[in-house]
Short mmCIF file of C-alpha atoms and ligand atoms in Angstrom, two decimals:
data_model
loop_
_atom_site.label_atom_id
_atom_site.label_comp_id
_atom_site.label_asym_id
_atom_site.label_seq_id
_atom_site.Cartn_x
_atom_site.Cartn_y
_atom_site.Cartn_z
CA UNK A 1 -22.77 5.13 8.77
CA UNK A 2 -24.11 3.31 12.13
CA UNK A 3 -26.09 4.84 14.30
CA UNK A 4 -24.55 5.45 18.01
CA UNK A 5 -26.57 3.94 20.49
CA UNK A 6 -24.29 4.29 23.08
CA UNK A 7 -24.72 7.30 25.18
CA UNK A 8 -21.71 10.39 25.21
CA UNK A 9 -19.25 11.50 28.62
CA UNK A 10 -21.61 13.93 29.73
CA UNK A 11 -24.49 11.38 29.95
CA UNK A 12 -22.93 9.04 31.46
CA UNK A 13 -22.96 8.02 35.13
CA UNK A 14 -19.76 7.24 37.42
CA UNK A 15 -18.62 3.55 37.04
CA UNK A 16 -16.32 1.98 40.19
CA UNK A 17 -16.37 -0.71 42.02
CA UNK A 18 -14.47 -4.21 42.86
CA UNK A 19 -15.83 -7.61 40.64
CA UNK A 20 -14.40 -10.81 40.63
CA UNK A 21 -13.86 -10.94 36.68
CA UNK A 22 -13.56 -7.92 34.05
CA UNK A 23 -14.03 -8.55 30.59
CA UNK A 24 -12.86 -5.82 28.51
CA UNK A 25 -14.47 -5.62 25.18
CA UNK A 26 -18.00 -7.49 24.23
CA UNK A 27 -17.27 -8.17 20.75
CA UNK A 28 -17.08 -12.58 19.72
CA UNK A 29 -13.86 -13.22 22.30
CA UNK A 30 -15.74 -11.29 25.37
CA UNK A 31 -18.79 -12.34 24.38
CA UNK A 32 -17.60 -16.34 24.28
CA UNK A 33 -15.64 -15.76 27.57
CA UNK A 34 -19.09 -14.14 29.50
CA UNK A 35 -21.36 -17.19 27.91
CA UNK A 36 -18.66 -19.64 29.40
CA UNK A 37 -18.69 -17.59 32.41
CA UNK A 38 -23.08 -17.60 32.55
CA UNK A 39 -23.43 -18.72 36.02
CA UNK A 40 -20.29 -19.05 37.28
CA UNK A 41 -19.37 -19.45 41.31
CA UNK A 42 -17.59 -18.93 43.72
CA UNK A 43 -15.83 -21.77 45.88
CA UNK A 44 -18.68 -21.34 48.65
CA UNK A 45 -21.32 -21.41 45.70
CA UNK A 46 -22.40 -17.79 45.92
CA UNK A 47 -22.70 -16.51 42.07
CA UNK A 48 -19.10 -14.72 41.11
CA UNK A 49 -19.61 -10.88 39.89
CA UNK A 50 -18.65 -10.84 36.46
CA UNK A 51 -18.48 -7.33 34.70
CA UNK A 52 -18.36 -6.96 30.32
CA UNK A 53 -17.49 -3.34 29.44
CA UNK A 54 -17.34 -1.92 25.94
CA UNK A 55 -17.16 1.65 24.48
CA UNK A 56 -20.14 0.44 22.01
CA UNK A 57 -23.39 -1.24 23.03
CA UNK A 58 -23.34 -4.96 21.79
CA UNK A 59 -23.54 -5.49 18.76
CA UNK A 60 -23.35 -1.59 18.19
CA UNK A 61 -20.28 -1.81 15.60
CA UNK A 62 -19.54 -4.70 13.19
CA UNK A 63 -16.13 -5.63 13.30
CA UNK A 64 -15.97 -8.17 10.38
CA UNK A 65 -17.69 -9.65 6.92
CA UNK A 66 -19.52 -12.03 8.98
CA UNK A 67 -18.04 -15.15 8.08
CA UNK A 68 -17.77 -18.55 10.03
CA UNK A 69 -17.71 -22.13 9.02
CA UNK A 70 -21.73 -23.63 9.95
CA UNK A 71 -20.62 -25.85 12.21
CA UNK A 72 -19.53 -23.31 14.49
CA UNK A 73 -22.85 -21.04 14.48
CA UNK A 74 -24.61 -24.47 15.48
CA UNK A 75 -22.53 -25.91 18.11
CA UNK A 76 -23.30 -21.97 20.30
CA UNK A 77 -26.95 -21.95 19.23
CA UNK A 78 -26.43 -19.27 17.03
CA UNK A 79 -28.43 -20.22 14.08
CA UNK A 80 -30.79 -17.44 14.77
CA UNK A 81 -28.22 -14.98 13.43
CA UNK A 82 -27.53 -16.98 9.94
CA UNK A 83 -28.15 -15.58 6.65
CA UNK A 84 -26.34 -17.54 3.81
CA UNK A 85 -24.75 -20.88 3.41
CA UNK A 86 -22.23 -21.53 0.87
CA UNK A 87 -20.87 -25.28 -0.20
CA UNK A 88 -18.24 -23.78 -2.44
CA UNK A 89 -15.69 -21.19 -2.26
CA UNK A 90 -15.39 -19.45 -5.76
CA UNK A 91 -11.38 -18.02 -6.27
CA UNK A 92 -10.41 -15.81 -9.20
CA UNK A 93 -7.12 -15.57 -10.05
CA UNK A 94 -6.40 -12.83 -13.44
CA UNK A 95 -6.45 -16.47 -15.36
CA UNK A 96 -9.51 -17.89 -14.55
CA UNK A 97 -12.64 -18.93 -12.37
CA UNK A 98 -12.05 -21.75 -10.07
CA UNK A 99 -14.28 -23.49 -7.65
CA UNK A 100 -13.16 -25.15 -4.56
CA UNK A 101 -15.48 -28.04 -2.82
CA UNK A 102 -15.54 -26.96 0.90
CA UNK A 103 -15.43 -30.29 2.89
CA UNK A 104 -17.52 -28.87 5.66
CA UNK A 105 -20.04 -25.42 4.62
CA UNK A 106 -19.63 -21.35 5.26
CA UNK A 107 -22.02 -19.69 6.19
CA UNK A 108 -22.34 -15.33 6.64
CA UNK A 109 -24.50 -13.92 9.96
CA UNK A 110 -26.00 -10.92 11.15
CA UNK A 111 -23.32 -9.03 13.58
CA UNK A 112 -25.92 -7.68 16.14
CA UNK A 113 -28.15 -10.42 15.73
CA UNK A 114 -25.39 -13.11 16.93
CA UNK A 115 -24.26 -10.57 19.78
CA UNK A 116 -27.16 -10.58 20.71
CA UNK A 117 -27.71 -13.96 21.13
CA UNK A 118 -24.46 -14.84 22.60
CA UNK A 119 -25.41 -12.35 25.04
CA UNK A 120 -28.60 -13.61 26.35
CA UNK A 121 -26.22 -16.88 26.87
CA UNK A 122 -24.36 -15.01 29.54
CA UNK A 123 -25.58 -13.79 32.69
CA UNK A 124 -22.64 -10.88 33.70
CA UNK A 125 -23.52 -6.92 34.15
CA UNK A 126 -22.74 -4.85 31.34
CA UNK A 127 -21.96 -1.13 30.99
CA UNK A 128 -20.53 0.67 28.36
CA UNK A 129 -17.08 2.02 28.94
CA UNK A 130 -13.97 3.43 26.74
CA UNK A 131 -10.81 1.26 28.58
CA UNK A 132 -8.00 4.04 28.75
CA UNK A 133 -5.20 2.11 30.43
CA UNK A 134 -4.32 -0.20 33.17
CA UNK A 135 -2.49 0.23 36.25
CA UNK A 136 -2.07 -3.80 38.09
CA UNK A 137 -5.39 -4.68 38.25
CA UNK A 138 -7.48 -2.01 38.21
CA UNK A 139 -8.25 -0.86 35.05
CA UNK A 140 -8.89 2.63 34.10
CA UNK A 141 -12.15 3.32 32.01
CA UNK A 142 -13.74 7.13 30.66
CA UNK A 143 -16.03 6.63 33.76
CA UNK A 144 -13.98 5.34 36.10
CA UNK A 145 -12.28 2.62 37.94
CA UNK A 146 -12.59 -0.57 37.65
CA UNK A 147 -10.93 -3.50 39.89
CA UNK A 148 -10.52 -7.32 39.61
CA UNK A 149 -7.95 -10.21 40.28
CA UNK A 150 -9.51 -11.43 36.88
CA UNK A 151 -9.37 -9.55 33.92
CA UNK A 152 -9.64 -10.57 29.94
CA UNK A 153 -8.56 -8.15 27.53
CA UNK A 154 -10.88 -8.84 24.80
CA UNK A 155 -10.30 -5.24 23.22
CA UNK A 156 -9.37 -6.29 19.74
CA UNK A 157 -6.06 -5.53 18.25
CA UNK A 158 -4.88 -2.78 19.97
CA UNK A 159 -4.20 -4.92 23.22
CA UNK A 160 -4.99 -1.82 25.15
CA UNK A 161 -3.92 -3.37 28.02
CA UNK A 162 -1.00 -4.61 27.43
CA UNK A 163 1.89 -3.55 29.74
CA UNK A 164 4.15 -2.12 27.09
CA UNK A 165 0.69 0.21 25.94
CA UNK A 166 -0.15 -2.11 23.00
CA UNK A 167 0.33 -2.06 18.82
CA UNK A 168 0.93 0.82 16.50
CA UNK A 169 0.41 0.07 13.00
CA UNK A 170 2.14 0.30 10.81
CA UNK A 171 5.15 -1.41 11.92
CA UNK A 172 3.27 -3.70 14.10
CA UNK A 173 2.34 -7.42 12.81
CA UNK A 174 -0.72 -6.26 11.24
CA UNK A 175 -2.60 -6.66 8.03
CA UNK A 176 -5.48 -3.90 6.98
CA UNK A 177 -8.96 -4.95 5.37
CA UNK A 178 -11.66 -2.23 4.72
CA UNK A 179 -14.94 -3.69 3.27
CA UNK A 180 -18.17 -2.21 1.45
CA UNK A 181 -21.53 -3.45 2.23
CA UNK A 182 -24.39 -2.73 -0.44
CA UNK A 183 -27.79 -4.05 -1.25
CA UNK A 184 -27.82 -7.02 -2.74
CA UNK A 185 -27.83 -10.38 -3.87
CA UNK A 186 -25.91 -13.24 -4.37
CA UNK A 187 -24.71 -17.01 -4.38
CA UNK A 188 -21.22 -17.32 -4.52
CA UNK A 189 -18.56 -16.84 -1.51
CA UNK A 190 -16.13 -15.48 -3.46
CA UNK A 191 -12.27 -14.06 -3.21
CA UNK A 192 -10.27 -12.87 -5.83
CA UNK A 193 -6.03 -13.49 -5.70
CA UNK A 194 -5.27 -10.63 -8.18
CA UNK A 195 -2.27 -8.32 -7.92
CA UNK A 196 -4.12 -5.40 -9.79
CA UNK A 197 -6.55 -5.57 -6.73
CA UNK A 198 -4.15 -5.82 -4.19
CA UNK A 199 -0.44 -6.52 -4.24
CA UNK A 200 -0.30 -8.91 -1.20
CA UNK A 201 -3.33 -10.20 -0.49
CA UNK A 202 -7.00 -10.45 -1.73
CA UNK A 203 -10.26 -9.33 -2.63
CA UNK A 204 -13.50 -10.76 -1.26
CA UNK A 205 -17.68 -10.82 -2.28
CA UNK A 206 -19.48 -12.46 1.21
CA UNK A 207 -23.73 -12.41 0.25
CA UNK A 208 -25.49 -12.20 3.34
CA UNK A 209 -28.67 -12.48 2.21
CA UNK A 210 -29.77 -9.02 1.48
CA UNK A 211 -26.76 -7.46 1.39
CA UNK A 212 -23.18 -8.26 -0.05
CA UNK A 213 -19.85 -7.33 2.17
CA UNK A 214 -17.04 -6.83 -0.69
CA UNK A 215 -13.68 -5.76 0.87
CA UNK A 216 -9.99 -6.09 0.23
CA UNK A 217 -7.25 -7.24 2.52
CA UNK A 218 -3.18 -6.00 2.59
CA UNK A 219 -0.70 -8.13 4.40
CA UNK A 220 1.43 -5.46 4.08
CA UNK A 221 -0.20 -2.69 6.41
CA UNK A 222 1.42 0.32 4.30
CA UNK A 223 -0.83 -0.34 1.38
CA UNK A 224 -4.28 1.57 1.45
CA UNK A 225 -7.20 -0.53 0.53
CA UNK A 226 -9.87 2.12 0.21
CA UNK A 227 -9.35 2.84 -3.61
CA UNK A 228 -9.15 -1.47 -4.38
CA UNK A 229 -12.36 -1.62 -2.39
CA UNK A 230 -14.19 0.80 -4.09
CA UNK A 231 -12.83 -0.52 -7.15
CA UNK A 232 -13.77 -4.15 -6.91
CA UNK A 233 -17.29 -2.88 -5.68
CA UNK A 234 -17.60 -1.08 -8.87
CA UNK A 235 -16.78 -3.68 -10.90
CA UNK A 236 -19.36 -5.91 -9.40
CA UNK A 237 -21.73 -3.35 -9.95
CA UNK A 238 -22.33 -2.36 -6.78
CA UNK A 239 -22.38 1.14 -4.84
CA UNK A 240 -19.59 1.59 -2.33
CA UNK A 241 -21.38 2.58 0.57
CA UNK A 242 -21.58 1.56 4.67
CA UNK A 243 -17.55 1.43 5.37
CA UNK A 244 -16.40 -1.20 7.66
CA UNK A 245 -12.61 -1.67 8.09
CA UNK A 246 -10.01 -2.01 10.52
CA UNK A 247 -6.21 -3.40 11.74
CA UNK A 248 -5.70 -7.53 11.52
CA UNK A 249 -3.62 -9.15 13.77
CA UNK A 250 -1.10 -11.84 11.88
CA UNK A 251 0.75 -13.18 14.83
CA UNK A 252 0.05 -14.58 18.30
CA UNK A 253 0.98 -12.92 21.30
CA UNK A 254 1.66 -14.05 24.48
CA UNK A 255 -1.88 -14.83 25.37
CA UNK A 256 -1.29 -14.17 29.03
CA UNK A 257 0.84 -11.29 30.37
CA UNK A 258 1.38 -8.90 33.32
CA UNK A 259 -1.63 -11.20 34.98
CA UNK A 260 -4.34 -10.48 32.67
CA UNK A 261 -5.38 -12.72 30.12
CA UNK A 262 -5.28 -11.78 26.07
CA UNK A 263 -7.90 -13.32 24.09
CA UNK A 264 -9.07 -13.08 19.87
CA UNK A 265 -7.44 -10.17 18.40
CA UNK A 266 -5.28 -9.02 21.06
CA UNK A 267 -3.45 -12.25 21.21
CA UNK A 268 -3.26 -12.28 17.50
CA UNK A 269 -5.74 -15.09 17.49
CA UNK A 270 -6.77 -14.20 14.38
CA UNK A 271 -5.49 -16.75 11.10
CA UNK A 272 -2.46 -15.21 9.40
CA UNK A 273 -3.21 -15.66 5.08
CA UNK A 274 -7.09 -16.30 5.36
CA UNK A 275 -7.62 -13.33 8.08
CA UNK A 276 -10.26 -15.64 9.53
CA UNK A 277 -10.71 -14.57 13.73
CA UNK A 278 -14.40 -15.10 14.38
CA UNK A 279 -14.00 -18.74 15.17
CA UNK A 280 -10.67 -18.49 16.66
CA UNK A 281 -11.87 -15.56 18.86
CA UNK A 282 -14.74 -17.66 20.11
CA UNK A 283 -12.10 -20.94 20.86
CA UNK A 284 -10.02 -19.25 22.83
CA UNK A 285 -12.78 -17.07 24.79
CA UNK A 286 -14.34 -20.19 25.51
CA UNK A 287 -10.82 -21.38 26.53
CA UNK A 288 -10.23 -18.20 29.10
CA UNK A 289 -13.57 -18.20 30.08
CA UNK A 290 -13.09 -21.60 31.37
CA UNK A 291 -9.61 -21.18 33.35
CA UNK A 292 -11.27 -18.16 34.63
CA UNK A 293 -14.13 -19.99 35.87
CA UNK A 294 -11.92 -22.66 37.50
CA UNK A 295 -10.24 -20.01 39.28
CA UNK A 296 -13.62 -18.85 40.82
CA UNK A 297 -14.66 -22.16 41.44
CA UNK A 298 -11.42 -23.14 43.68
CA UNK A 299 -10.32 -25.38 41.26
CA UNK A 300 -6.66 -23.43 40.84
CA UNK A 301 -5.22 -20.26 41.61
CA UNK A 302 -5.24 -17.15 39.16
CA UNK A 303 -1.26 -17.92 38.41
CA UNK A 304 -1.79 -21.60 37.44
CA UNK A 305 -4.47 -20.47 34.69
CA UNK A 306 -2.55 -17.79 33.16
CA UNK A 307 0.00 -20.68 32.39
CA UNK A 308 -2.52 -22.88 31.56
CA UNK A 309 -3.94 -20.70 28.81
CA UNK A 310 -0.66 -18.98 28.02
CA UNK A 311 0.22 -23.05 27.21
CA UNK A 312 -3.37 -23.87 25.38
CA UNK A 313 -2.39 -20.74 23.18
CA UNK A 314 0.68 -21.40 22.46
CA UNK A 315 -0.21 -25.37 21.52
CA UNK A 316 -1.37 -23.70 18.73
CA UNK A 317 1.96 -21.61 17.79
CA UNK A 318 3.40 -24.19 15.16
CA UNK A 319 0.08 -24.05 13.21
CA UNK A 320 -0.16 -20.06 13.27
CA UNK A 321 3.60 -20.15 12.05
CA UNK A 322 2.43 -22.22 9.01
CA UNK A 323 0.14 -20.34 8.07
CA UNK A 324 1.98 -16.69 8.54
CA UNK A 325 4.83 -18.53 6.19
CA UNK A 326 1.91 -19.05 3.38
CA UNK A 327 1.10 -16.00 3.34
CA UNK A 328 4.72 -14.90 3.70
CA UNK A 329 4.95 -17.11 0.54
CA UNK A 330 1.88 -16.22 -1.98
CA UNK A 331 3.05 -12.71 -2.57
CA UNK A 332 6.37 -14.38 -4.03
CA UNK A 333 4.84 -17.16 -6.23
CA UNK A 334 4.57 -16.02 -9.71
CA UNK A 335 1.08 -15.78 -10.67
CA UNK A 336 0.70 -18.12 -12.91
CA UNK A 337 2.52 -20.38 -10.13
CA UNK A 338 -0.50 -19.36 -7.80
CA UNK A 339 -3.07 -19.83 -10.75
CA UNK A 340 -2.00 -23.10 -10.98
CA UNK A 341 -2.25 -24.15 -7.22
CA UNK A 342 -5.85 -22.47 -7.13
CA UNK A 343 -6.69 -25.13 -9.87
CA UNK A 344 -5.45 -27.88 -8.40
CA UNK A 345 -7.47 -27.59 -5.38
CA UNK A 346 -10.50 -27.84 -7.24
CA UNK A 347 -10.16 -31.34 -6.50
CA UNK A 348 -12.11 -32.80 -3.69
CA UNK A 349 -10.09 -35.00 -2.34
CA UNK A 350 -7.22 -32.13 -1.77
CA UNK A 351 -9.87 -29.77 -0.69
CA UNK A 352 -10.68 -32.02 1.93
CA UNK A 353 -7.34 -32.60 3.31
CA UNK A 354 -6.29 -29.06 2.71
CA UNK A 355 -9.43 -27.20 4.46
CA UNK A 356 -9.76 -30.39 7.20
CA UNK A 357 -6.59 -29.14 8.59
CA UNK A 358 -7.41 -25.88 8.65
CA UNK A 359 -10.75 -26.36 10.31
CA UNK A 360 -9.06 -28.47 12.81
CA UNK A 361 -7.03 -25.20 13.91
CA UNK A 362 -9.67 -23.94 15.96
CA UNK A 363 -12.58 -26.83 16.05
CA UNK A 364 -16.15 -26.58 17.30
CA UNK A 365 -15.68 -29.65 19.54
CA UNK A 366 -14.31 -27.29 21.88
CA UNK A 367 -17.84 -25.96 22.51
CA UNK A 368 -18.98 -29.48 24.09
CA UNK A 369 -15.37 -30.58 25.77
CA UNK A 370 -15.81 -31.02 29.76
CA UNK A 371 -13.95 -28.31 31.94
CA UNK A 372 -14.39 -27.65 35.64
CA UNK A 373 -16.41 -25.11 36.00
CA UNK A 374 -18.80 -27.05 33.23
CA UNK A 375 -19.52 -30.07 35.33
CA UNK A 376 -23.11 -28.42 35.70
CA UNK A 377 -24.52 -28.26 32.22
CA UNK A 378 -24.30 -24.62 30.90
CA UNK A 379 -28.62 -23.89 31.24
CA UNK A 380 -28.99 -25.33 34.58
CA UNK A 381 -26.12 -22.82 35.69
CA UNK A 382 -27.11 -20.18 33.97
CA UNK A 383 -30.63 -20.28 35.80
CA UNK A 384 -28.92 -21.34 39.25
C1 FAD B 401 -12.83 -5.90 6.89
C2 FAD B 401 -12.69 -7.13 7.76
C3 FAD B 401 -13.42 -8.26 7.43
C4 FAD B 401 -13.27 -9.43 8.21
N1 FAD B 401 -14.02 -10.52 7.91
C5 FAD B 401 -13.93 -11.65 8.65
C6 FAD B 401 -14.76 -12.78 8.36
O1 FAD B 401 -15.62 -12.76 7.48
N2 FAD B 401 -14.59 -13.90 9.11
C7 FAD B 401 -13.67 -13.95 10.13
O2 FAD B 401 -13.56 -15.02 10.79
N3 FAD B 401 -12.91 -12.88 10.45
C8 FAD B 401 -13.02 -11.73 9.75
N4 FAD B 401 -12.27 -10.63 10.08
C9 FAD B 401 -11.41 -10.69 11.28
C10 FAD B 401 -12.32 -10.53 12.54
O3 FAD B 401 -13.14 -9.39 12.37
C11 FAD B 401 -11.53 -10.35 13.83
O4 FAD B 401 -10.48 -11.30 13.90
C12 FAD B 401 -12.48 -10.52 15.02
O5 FAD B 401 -13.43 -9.46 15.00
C13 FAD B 401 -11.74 -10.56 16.35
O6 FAD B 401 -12.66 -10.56 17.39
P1 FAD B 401 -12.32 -9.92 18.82
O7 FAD B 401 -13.52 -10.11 19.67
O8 FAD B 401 -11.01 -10.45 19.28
O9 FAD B 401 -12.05 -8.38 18.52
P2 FAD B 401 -13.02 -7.28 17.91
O10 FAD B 401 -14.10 -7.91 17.11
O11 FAD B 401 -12.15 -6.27 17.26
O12 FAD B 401 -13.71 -6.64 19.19
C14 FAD B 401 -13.04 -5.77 20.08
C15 FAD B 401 -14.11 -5.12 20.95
O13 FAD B 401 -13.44 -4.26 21.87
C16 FAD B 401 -14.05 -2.99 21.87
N5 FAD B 401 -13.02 -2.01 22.19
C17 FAD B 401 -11.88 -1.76 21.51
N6 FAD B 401 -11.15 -0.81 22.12
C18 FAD B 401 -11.86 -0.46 23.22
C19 FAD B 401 -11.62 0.44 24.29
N7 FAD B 401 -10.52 1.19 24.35
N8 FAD B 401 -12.54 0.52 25.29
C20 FAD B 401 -13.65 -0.24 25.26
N9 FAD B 401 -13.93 -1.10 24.27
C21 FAD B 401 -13.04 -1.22 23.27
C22 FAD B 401 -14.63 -2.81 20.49
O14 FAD B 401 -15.71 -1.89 20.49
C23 FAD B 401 -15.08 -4.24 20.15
O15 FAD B 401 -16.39 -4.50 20.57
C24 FAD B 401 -12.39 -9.45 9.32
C25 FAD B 401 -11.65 -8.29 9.64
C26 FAD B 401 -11.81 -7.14 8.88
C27 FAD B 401 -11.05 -5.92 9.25
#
């Protein structure tokens, strides 16, 4: 069970006041739009007020197995926060063992440790905060009210503050995971496509090091993955223990809305089939962070960025839509049909193809691509 850092109602002071930007939630897609923000200005050159609020200190509550493709961890700087780097993805199917060459590594971090980090690569004020609603622009929090022409809903999938008062599962587009995480040791990233673990879906072993994060996945959100989680943890001979689980978005949203500005999970930027939303919840919080900062800067009113980055996201809809029709798809295959496909990508050449387009979905290069409000490098702004 984690500890709560974060201090109750009663302790809490009174929170108002007017800022330029609001980011709602500090998890990776606030956290990657208040780094791209670090040092942001106004048209006159005065620094903008920028405000991250979260009901949980960062890096309080992990939201994820901690897993991102390498490249991305050192294109932020976030090495720091690395634990284990796999060259290999192992997949069991009820047939066999296969292992699939990646073309470019995996690697599993420390939650708090990369919050933290990202965090000390921003410069905005931060208070902790539960978001309750929204009424135009100001934004009503457990300790108040909170205003700005700017705000990023960052909040996960929930999309708190969304004007039709966000998801319910389970008939929203939602998958569930729940994971485990032991002590212990290990060398393979590992998944398992096994219909006695899960009907539609599958099963996953992530070593971090120290510890292993083993955790099951449903597409289908009516299907509880407690007793499959336990199970597989079992199995691998470890002791259920330290729950993390939670709701999976597996379909964009309009990314901007109502004038506010949907990023990672509550824009369904997570990958339908793989559930993978670290990276794609950093891309496109670098992405808002940057229309957000032109708008600061002068560069182009709030209305022309919310199209902007409504467009960027939905660039990206015809790739989302192929992957929500695999995973539409695996659940159908016959098992030995799926066996079958898991061994033929133990070739490197397919592999590479496969998994290069997939990569491509949400790239790294993003993190060096020129913007407005970038034509300062990052540090010298961030110390301006
Ligand atoms: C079991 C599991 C394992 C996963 N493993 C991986 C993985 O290994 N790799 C991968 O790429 N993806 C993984 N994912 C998916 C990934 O966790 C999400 O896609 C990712 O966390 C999305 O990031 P986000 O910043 O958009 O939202 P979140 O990480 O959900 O962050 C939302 C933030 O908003 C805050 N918040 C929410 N509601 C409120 C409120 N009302 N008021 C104030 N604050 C609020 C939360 O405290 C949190 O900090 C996994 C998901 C699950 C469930």
């Amino acid at each position: 069970m984690a500890q709560r850092r974060t201090t109750l109602r009663a302790d809490r002071t009174a929170l108002d006041g007017e800022y330029e930007v609001l980011i709602c939630g500090a998890s990776f897609a606030g956290l990657a739009v208040a780094r791209e923000l670090a040092g942001a200005t106004r048209a006159d050159g005065s620094p903008a007020r920028v405000l991250m609020i979260d009901r949980y200190e960062i890096g309080e509550r992990q939201t994820s197995a901690c897993g991102i493709p390498t490249d991305w961890l050192e294109a932020l700087d976030l090495m720091g926060s690395h634990r284990q780097t796999f060259h290999e993805l192992v997949v069991g199917t009820p047939f066999a063992t296969t292992r699939w060459p990646l073309p470019r590594s995996f690697s599993t971090f420390d939650y708090p440790e990369l919050c933290a980090l990202l965090a000390e690569q921003s410069n905005c004020e931060f208070e902790t905060a539960k978001v309750e609603g929204r009424t135009g622009h100001t934004v009503h929090t457990d300790r108040g009210d909170l205003t700005a022409p700017l705000i990023a809903d960052a909040l996960g999938w929930r999309r708190v503050l969304a004007s039709d008062g966000g998801f319910q599962p389970p008939e929203a587009p939602l998958s569930r995971g729940l994971e485990v995480h032991p002590g212990g040791a290990g060398d393979d990233l590992a998944i398992w496509i096994d219909r006695d673990i899960v009907p539609a879906g599958y099963g996953w072993s992530f070593p971090a090091r120290d510890e292993l994060r083993i955790g099951v996945g449903s597409f289908d959100p009516r299907f509880h993955v407690k007793q499959p989680t336990v199970k597989l943890a079992e199995e691998l001979g470890s002791n259920p223990e330290r729950y993390q689980g939670n709701w999976i978005p597996h379909e964009l949203r309009p990314a901007a809305e109502d004038g506010i500005f949907f990023t990672g999970d509550s824009a369904g930027h997570c990958l339908p089939l793989t559930a993978e939303g670290i990276r794609t919840a950093l891309y496109f919080g670098i992405a808002c962070g940057r229309e957000l900062g032109d708008v600061l800067a002068g560069e182009r009113t709030r209305e022309q960025a919310l199209k902007r980055y409504a467009a960027f996201s939905d660039e990206h809809g015809w790739k989302y839509r192929w992957m929500l029709d695999a995973q539409r798809a695996l659940p159908r295959l016959h098992p030995r049909a799926v066996h079958a496909l898991v061994r033929g990508m133990r070739h490197r050449r397919l592999t590479a193809f496969a998994f290069g387009h997939y990569f491509r979905i949400a790239s790294p290069d993003i993190v060096g691509a020129a913007s407005a409000t970038r034509r300062r490098p990052r540090a010298e702004r961030t110390a301006a």
